[in-house]
Short mmCIF file of C-alpha atoms in Angstrom, two decimals:
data_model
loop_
_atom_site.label_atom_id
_atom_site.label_comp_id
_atom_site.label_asym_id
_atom_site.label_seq_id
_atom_site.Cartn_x
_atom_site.Cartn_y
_atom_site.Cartn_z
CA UNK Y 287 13.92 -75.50 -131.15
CA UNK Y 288 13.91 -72.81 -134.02
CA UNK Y 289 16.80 -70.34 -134.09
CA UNK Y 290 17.87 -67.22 -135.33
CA UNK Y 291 21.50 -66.46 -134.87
CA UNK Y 292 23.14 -63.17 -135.48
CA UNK Y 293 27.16 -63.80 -135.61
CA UNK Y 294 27.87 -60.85 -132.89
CA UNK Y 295 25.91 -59.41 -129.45
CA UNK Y 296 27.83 -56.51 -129.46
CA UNK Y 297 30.69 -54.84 -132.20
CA UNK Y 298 32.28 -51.40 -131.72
CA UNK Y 299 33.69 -49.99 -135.12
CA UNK Y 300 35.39 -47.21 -136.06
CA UNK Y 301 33.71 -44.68 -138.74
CA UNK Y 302 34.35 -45.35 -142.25
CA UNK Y 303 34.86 -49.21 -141.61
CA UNK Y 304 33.08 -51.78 -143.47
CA UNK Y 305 30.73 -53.54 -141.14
CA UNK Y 306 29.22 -56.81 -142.28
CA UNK Y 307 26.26 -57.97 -140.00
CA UNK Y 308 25.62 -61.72 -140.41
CA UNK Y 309 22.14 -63.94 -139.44
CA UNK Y 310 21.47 -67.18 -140.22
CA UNK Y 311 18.24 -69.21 -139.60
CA UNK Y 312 17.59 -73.01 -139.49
CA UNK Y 313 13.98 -72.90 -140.24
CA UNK Y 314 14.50 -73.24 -144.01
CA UNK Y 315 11.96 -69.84 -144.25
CA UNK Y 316 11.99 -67.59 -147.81
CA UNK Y 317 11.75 -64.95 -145.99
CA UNK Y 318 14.52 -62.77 -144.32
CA UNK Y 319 14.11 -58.97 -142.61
CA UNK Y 320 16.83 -56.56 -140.80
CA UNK Y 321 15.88 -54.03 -138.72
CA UNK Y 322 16.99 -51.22 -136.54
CA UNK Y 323 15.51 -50.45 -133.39
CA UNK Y 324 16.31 -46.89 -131.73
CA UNK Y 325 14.61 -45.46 -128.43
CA UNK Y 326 11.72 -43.37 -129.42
CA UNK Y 327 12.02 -44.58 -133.02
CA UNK Y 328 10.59 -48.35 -133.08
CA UNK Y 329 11.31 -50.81 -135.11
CA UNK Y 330 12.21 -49.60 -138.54
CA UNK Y 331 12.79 -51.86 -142.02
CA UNK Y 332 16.40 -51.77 -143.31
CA UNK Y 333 16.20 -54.68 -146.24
CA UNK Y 334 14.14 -57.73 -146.46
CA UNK Y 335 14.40 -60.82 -149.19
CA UNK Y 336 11.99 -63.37 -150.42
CA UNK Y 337 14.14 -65.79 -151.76
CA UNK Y 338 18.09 -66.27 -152.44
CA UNK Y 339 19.72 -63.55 -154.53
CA UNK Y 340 16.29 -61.52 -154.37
CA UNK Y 341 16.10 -58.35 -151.98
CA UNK Y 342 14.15 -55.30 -151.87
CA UNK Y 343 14.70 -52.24 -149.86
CA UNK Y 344 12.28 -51.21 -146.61
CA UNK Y 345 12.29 -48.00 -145.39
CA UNK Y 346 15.68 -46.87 -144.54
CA UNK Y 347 18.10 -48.63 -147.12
CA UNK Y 348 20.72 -45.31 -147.65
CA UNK Y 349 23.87 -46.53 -146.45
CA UNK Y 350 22.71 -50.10 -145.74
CA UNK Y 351 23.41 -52.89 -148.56
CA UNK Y 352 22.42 -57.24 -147.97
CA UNK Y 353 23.58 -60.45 -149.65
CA UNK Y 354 21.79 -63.57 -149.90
CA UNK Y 355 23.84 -66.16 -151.33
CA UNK Y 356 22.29 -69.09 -149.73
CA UNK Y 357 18.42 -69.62 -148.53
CA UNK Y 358 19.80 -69.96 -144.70
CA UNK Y 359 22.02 -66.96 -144.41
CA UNK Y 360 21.43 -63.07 -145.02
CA UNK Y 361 24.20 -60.47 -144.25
CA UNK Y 362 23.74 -56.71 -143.68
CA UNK Y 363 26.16 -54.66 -144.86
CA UNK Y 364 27.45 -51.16 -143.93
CA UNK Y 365 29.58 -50.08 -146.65
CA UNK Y 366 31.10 -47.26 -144.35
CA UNK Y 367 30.17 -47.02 -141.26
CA UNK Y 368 28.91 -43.61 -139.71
CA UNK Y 369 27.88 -42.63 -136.11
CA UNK Y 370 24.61 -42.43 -137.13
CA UNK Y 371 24.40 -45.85 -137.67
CA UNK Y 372 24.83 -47.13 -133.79
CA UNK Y 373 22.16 -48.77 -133.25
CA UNK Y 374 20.91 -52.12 -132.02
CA UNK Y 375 20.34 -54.25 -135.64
CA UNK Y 376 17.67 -57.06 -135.72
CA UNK Y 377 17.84 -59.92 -137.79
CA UNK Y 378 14.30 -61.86 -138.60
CA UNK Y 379 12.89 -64.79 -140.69
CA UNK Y 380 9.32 -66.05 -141.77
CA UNK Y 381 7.68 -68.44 -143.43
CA UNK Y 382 5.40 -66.52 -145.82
CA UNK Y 383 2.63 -64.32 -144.10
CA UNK Y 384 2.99 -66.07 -140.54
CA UNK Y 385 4.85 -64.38 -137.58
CA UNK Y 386 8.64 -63.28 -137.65
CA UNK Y 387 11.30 -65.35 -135.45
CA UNK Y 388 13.79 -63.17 -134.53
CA UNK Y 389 17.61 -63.31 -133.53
CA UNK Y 390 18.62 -61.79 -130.29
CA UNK Y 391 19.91 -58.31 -131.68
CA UNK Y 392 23.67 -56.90 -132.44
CA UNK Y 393 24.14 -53.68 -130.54
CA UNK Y 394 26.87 -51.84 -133.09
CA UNK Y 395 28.55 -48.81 -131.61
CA UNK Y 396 30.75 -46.95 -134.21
CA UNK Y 397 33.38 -44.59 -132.73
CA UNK F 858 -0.94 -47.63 -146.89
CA UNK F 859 -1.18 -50.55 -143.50
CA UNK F 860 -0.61 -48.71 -140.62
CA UNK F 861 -0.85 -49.80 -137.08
CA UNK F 862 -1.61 -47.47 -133.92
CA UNK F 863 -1.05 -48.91 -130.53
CA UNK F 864 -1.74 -47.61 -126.66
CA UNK F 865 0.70 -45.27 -125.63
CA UNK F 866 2.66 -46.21 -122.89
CA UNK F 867 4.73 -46.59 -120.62
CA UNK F 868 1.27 -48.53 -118.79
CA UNK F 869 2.50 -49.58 -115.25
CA UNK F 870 0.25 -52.43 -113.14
CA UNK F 871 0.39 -53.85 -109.62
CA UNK F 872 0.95 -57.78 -109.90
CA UNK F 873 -2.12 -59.58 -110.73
CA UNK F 874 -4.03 -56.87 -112.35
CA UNK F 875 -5.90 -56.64 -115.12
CA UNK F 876 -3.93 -56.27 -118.54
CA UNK F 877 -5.08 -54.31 -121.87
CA UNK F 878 -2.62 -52.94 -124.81
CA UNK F 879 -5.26 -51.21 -127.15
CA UNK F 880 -4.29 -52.14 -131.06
CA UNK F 881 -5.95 -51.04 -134.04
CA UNK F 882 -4.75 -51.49 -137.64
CA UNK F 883 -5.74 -49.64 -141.20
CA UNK F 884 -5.53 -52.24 -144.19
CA UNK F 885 -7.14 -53.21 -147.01
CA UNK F 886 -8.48 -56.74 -147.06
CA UNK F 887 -8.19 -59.49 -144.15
CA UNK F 888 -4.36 -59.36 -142.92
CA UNK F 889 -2.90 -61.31 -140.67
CA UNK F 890 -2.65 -59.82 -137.15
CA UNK F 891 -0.01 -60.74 -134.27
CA UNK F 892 1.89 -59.72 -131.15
CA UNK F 893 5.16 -59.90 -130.05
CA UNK F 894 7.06 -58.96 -126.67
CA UNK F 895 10.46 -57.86 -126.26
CA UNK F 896 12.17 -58.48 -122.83
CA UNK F 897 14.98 -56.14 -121.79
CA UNK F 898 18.30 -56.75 -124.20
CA UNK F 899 17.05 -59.25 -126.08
CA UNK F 900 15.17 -59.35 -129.95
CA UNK F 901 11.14 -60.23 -130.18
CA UNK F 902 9.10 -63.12 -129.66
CA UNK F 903 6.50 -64.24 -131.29
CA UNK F 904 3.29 -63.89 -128.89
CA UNK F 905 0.04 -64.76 -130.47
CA UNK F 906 -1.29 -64.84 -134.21
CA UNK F 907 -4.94 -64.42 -135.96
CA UNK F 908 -5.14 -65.21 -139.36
CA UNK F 909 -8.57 -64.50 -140.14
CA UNK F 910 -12.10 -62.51 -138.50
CA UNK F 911 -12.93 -63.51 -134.88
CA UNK F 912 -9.94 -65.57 -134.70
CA UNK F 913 -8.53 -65.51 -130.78
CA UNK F 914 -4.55 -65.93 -130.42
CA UNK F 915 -4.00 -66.89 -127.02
CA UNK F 916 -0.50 -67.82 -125.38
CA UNK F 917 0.90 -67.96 -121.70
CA UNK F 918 -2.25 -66.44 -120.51
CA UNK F 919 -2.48 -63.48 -123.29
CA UNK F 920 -5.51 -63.35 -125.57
CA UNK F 921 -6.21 -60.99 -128.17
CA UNK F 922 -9.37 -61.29 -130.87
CA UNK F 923 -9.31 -60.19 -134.78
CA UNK F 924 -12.49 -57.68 -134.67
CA UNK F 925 -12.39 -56.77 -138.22
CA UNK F 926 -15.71 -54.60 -137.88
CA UNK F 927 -13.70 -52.22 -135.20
CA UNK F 928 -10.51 -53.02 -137.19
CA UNK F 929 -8.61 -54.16 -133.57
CA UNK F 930 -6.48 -56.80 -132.13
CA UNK F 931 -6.73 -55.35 -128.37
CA UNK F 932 -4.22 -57.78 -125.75
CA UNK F 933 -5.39 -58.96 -122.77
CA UNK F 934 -4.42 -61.07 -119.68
CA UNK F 935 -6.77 -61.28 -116.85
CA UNK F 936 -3.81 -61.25 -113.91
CA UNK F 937 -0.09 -59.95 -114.84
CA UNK F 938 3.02 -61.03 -113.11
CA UNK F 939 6.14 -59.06 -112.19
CA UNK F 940 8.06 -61.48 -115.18
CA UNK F 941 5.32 -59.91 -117.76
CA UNK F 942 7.52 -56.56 -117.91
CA UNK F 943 8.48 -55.91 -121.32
CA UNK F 944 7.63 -53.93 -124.48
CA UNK F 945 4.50 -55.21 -126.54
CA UNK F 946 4.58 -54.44 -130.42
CA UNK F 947 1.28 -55.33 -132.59
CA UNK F 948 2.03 -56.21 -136.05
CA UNK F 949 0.03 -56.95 -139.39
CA UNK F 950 0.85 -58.91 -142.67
CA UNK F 951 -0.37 -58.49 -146.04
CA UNK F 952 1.46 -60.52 -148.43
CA UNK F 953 3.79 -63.64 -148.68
CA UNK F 954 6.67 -61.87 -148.32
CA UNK F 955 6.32 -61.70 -144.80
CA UNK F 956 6.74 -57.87 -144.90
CA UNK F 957 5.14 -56.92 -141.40
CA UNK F 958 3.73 -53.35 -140.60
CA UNK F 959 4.72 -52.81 -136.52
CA UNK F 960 3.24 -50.42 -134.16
CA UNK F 961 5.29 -48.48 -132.21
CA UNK F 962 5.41 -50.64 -129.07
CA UNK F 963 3.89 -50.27 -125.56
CA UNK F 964 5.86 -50.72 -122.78
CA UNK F 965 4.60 -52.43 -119.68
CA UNK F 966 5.62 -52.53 -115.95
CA UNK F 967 4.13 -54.87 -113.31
CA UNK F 968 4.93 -54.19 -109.99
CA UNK F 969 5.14 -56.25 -106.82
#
């Protein structure tokens, strides 16, 4: 069965920590996204990458950087951490156009 | 730029009801269309996919059509159950990147 892991269900931080948000897939897919989804806001585009090493920023990158050292693995990044920022984070992969399989969310409170 | 506009919601049904989640898209050339559903506290699943004009995704009883002359990708099922309570999103995907345009979700209850 085809997974999407995210290394945390739910983190509470305190502001100005560095927050590192890890997903991996198993699907071997190019593709990688993170999200954040907020009530009344939908599903909005933090970062998404192509390939290893490549990224490019979606729609809401301020305060939001992403490695991708290997093809499997792509890790969001909150440099320092604000209360603005609690949210629940989605991790998803593809395989070119087709659909997005998606990890089962990280739910990040910062105090 | 792609857009997608779906039904507002919150849409509420009595079990074993008809089911339709209006979608409609704005996009140059043929893109690929899907739907996903979120249940409560987790992330989204895949649905149903159309790749190309008068395609039909269907999946656990949910069918939707590509009309590319009305520009829609409307969601159907002919009888809902109480376990079909969740949030619906309608996507669209231009390029190999994957990068998918989301509506802004419709959120259904099915009562007993």
């Amino acid at each position: 069965d085809v997974k999407v892991t995210q290394s945390s269900r739910y983190l509470v931080k305190r502001t100005g920590e560095k927050v590192f948000l890890e997903c991996v897939q198993d699907m071997d897919h190019e593709n990688m996204f993170w999200y954040r989804q907020d009530p009344g806001l939908g599903l909005r585009l933090i970062y998404f990458s192509y390939d290893v090493k490549m990224k490019e920023k979606g729609d809401i990158p301020e305060g939001y950087s992403v490695s991708r050292e290997k093809k499997e693995r792509f890790s969001l990044i909150l440099e320092s951490a604000s209360t603005n920022q609690t949210s629940m984070y989605l991790c998803a992969s593809s395989f070119l156009a087709d659909g997005q399989f998606f990890g089962p969310g990280t739910r990040l409170t910062v105090l | 730029g792609n857009s997608v506009t779906q039904m507002e919601g919150p849409v509420t049904l009595s079990e074993e009801a008809f089911l339709t989640i209006n979608c409609t898209y704005t996009a140059t050339g043929y893109p690929s269309l899907f739907w996903y559903v979120q249940y409560p506290g987790e992330g989204l699943q895949l649905l149903l996919k159309a790749t190309k004009a008068d395609d039909k995704g269907s999946n656990k009883g949910f069918e939707a059509t590509y009309r590319k002359e009305t520009t829609s990708f409307h969601l159907e099922k002919g009888s809902v159950q109480v376990s079909d309570s969740a949030v619906y999103f309608c996507a669209l995907v231009k390029t190999n990147a994957g990068k998918s345009t989301f509506g802004d979700g419709t959120t259904l209850t099915v009562k007993p």
